[in-house]
CSV table of C-alpha atoms in Angstrom, one decimal:
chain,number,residue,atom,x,y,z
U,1254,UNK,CA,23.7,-12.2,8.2
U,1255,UNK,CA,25.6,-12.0,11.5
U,1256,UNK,CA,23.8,-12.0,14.0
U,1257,UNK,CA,24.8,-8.9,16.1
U,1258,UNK,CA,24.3,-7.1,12.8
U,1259,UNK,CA,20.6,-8.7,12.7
U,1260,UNK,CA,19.7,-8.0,16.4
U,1261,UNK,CA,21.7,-5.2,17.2
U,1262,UNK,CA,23.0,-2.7,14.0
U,1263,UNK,CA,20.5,-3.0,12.0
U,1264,UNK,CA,17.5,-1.8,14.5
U,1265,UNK,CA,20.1,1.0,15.7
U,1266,UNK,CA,20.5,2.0,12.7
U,1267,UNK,CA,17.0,2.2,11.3
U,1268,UNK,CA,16.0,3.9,15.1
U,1269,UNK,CA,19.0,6.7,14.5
U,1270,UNK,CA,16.7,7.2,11.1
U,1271,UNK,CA,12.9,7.3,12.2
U,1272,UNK,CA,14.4,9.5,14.9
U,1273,UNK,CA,15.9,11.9,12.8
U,1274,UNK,CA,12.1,11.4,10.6
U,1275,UNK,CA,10.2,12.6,13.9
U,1276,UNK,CA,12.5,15.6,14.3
U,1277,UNK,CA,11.3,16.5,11.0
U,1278,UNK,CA,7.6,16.3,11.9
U,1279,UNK,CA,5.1,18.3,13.9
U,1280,UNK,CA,1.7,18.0,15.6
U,1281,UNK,CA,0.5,19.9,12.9
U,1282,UNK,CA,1.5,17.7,10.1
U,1283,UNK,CA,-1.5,15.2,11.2
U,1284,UNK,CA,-4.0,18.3,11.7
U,1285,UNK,CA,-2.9,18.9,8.5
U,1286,UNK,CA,-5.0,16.4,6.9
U,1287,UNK,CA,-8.1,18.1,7.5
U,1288,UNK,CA,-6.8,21.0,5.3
U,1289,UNK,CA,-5.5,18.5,2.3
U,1290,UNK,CA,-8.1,15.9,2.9
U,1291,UNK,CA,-8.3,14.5,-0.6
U,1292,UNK,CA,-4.7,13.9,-1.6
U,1293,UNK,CA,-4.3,12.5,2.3
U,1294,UNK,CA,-7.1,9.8,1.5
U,1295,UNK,CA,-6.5,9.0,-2.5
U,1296,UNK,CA,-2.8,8.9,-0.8
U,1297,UNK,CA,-3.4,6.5,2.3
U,1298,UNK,CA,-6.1,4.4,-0.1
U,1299,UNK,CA,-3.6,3.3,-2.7
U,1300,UNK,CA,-0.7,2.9,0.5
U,1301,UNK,CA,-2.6,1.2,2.4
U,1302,UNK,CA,-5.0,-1.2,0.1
U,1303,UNK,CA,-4.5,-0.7,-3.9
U,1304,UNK,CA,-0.6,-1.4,-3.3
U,1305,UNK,CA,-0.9,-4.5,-1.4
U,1306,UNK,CA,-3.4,-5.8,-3.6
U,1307,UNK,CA,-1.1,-5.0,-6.6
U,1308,UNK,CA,1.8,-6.5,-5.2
U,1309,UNK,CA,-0.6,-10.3,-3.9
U,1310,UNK,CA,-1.8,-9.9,-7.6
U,1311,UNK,CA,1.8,-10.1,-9.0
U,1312,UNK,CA,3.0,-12.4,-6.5
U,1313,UNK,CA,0.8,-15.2,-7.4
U,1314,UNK,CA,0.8,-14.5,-11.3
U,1315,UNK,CA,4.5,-14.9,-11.0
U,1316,UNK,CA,4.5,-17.9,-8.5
U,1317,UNK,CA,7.0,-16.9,-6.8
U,1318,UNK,CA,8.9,-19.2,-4.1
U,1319,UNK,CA,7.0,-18.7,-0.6
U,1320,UNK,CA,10.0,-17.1,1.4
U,1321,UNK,CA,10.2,-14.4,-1.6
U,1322,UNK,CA,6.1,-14.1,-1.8
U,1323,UNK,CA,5.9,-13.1,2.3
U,1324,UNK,CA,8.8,-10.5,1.5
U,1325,UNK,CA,7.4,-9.1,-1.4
U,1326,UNK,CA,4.0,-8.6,0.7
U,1327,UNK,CA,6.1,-7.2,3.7
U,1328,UNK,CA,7.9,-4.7,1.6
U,1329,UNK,CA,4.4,-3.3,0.2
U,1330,UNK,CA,2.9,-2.5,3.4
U,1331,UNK,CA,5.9,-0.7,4.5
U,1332,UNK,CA,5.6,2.7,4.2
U,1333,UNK,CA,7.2,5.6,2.4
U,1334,UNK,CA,10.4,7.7,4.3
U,1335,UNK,CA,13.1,9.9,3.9
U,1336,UNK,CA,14.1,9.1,0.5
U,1337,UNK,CA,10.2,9.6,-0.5
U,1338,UNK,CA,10.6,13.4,0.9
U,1339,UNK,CA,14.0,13.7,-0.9
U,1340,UNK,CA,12.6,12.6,-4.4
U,1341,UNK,CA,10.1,14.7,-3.6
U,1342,UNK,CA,12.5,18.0,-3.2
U,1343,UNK,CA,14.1,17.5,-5.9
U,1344,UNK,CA,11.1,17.2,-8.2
U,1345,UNK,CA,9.0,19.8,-6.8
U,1346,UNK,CA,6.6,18.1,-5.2
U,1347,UNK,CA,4.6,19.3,-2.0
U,1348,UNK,CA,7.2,18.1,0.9
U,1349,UNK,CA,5.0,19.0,3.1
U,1350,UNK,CA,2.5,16.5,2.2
U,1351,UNK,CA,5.2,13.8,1.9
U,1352,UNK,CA,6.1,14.9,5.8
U,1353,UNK,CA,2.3,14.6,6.4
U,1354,UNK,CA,1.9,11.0,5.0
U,1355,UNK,CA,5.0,9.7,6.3
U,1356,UNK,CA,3.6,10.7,10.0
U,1357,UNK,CA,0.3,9.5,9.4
U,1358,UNK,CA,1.9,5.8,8.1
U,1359,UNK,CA,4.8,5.9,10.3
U,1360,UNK,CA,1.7,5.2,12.7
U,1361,UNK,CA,-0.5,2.7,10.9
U,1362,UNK,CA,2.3,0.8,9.5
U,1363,UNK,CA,3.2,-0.4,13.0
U,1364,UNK,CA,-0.7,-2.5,12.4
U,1365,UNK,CA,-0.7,-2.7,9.1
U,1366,UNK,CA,2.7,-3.7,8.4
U,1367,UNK,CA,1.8,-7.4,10.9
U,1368,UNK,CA,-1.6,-7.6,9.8
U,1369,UNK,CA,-0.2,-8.2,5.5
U,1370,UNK,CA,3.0,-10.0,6.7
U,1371,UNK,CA,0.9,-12.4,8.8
U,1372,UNK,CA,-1.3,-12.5,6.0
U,1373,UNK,CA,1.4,-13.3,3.8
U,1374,UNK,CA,2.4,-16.0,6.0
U,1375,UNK,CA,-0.5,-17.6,6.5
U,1376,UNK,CA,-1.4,-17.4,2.6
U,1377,UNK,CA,2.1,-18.6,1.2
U,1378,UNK,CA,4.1,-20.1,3.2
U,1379,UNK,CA,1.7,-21.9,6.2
U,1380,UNK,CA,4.0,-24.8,7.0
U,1381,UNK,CA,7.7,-22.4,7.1
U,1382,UNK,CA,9.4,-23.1,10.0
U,1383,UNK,CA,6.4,-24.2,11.8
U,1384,UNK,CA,5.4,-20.8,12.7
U,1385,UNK,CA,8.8,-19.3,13.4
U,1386,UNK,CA,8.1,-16.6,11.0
U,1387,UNK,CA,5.0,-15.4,12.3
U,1388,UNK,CA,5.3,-11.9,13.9
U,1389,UNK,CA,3.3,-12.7,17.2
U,1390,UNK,CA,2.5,-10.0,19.8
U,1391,UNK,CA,6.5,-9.8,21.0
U,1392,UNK,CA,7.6,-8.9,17.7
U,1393,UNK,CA,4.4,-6.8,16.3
U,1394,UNK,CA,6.0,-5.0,20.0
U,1395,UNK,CA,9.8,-5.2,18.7
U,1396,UNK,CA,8.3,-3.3,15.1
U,1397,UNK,CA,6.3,-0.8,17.5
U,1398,UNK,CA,10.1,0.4,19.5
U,1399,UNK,CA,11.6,0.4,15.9
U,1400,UNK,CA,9.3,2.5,14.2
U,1401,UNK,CA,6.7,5.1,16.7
U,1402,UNK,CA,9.2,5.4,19.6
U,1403,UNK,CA,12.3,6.8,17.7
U,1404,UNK,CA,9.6,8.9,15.7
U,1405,UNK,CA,7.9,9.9,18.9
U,1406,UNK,CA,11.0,11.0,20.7
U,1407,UNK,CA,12.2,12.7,17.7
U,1408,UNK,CA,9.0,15.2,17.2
U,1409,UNK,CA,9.6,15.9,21.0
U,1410,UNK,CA,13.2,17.2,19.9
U,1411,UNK,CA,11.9,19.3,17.4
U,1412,UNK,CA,9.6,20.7,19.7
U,1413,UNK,CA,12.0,21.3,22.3
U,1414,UNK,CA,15.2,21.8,20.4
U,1415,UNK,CA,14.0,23.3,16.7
U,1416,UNK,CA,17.6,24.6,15.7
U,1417,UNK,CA,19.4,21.1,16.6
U,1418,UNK,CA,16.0,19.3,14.7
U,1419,UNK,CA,17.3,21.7,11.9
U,1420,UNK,CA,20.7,21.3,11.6
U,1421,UNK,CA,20.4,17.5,11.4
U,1422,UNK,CA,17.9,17.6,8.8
U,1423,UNK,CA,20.9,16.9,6.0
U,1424,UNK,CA,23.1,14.4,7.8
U,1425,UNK,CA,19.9,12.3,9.0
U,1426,UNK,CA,18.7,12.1,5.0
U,1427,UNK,CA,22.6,11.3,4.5
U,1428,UNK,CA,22.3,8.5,7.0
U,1429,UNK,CA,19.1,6.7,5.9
U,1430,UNK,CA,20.5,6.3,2.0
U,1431,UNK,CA,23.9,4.8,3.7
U,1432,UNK,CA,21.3,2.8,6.0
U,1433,UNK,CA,19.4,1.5,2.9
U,1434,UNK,CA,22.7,0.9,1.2
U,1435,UNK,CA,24.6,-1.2,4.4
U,1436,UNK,CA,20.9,-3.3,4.3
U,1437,UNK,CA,20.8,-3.8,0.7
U,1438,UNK,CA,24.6,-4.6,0.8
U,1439,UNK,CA,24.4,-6.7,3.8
U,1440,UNK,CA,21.5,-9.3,2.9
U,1441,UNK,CA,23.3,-9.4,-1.1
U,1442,UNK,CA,26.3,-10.6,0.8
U,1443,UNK,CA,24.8,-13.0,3.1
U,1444,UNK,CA,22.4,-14.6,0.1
U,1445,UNK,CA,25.6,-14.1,-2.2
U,1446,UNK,CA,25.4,-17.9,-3.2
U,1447,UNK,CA,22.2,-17.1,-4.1
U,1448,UNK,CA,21.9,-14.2,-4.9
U,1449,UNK,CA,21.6,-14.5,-9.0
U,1450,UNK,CA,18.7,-16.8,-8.9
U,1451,UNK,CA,17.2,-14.2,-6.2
U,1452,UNK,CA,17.2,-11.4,-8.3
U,1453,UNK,CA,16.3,-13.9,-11.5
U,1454,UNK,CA,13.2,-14.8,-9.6
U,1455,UNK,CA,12.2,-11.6,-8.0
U,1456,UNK,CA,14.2,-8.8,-9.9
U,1457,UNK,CA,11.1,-8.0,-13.0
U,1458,UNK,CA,8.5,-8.5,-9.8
U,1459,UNK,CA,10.2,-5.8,-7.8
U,1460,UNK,CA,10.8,-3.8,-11.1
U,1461,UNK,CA,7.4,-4.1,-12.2
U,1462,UNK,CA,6.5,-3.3,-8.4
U,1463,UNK,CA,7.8,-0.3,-8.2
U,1464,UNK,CA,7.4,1.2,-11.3
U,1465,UNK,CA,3.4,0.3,-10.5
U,1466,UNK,CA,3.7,2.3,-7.6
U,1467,UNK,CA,5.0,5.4,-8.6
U,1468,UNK,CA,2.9,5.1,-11.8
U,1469,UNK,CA,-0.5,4.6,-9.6
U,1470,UNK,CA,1.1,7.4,-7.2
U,1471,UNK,CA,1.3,10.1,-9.4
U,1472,UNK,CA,-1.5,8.7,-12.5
U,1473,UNK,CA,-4.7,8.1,-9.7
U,1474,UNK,CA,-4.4,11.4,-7.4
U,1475,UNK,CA,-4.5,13.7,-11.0
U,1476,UNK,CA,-7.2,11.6,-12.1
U,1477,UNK,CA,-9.3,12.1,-8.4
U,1478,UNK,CA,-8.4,15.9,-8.6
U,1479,UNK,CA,-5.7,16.6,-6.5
U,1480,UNK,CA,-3.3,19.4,-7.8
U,1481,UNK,CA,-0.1,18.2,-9.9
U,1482,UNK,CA,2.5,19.4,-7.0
U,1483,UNK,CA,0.6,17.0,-4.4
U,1484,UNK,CA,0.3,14.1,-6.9
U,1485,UNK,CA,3.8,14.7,-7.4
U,1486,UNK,CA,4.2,13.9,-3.8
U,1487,UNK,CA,2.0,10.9,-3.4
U,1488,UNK,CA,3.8,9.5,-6.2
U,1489,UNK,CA,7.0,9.2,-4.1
U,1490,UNK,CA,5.4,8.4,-1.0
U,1491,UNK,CA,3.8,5.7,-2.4
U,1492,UNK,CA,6.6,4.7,-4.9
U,1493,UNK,CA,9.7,4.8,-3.0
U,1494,UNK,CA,9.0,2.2,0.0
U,1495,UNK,CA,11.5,1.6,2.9
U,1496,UNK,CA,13.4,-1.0,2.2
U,1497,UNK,CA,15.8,-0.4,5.1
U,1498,UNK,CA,12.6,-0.7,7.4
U,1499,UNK,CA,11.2,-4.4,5.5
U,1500,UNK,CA,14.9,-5.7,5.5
U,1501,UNK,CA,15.6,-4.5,9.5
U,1502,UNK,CA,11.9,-6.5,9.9
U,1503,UNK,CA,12.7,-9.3,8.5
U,1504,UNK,CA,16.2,-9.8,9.2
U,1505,UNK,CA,16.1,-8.7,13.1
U,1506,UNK,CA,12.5,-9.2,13.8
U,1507,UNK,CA,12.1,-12.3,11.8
U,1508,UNK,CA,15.3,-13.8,11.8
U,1509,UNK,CA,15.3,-14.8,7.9
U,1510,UNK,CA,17.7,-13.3,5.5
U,1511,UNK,CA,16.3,-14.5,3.0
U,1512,UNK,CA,12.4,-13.3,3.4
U,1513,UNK,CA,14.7,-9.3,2.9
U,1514,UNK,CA,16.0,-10.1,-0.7
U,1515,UNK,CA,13.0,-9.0,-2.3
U,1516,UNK,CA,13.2,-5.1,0.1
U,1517,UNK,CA,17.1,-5.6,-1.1
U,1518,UNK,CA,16.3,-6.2,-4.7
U,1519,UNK,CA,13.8,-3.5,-4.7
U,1520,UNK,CA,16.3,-1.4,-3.0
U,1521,UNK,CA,19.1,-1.5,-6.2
U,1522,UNK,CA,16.2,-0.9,-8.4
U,1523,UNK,CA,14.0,1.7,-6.7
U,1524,UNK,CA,17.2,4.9,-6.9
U,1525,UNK,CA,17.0,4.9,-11.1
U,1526,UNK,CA,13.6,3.7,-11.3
U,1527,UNK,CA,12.1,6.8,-9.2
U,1528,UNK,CA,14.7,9.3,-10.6
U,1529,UNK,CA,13.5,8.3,-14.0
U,1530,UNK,CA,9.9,8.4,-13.2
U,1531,UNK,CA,10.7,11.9,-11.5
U,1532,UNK,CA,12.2,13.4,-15.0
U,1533,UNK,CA,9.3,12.0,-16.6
U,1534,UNK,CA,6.9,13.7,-14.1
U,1535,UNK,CA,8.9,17.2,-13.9
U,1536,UNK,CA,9.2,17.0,-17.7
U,1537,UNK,CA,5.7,16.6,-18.9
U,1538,UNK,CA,4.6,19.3,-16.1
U,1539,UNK,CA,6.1,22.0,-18.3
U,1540,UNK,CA,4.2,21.1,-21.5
U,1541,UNK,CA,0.4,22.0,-19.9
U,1542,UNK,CA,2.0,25.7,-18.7
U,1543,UNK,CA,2.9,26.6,-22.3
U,1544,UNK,CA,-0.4,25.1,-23.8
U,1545,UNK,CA,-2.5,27.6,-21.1
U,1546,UNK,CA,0.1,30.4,-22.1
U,1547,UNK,CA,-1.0,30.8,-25.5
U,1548,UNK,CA,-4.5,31.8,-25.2
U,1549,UNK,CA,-3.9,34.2,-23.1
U,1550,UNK,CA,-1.6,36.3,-25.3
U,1551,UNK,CA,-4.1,35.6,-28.1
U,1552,UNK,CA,-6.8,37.2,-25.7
U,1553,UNK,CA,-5.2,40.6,-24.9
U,1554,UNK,CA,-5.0,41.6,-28.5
């Protein structure tokens, strides 16, 4: 990939997005877990330790080349975003927990999302460029400016300027599917010599991935309890990662095109996957109303 597009478009872009996140978010959406405290932990659990886990689990079953293994991992600890909350909207699912989750691990994911790609690194791929790869205190900085400043200064917009926040709430989630699509595009391009044995290798992981994810996001919270328009929401959260964010990571942070094919792979397949998941979900919701609608009109006769 060029490298002005690596060190200079691609962070812009993604910036211009987690800005336009933050002016979507409020203090209250973290004081909100205390209110929603189950969904927020069954939530942040499977984000934050089940997915990983998963994703290292298929990883090694499939032996996947090391360069592909480390991007794999660093798309699973990257977090949910704005096309989690859009999903979300469209399927009925509680937006307002997607907006509190995406806060809460816009935050963590600038530690967590080092701690699992160093892990990666270390685990598969020790001797890769003799450490180039490694995302050392300048760069865990570099992912810190990408992610919680634009996110910071956005939620001081929306404090200060609610009706602009507002008004760019459409063209900002306009703007992160055409980010996501110029990253996806972008690293297919670069790796276009490649790019068949890339998706040969990695496409069924990343399919299998995501459909995990959403499955897991939507299957665990019922089973814990939480109410079918929040597990509706985790579901997305969890299932629809930012890809845009892994790829900007690993192709400006990281400086290796290839460790973004698996966030770019994942990318293509994630749009149908989690639209299909989302009909699923919406359609099965309508069958447990009409069961709990017949006894009641057999009662008031």
């Amino acid at each position: 990939m060029d490298s002005v597009i690596a060190s200079v478009f691609l962070p812009a872009a993604l910036a211009v997005v987690m800005l336009g996140l933050g002016m979507s978010l409020t203090v209250d959406d973290f004081a909100r877990t205390a209110r929603q405290p189950r969904a927020v932990a069954v939530a942040l659990t499977l984000q934050l330790l089940v997915l990983p886990a998963l994703c290292f689990g298929l990883v090694v079953a499939s032996d996947l080349p090391p360069v592909l293994a480390v991007g794999m991992m660093l798309l699973a600890a990257s977090p949910g975003g704005t096309v989690a909350n859009l999903f979300s909207h469209l399927f009925h699912g509680d937006v307002a927990l997607n907006i509190t989750l995406t806060a809460i691990n816009s935050v963590i994911a600038v530690v967590t999302v080092p701690l699992v790609t160093n892990f990666a690194l270390a685990y598969f791929a020790p001797d890769l460029g003799a450490g180039q790869l490694t995302l050392q205190f300048s760069k865990m900085l570099h992912v810190f400016v990408i992610v919680l400043v634009p996110v910071g200064i956005g939620m001081i917009l929306r404090r200060s300027c609610p009706t602009f926040a507002d008004h760019m709430d459409r063209p900002v989630r306009i703007a992160s599917a055409l980010v996501l699509a110029l990253a996806v595009l972008g690293t297919t391009y670069n790796e276009r010599a490649h790019v068949l044995g890339y998706i040969t290798s990695v496409g069924v992981v990343a399919l299998i991935f995501c459909l995990a994810s959403l499955t897991l996001g939507f299957v665990v919270p019922r089973a814990m309890g939480v109410e079918h328009r929040q597990a509706v929401a985790a579901a997305f959260e969890i299932g629809a990662h930012n890809a845009a964010l892994a790829i900007t990571i690993a192709v400006g942070v990281l400086n290796s095109v290839p460790l973004a094919v698996p966030a770019a792979v994942y990318g293509l397949a994630m749009f149908p996957c989690t639209a299909a998941v989302g009909w699923l979900i919406t359609r099965g919701s309508s069958r447990p109303s009409a069961v709990k609608s017949a006894p009641a009109a057999d009662t008031s006769r």
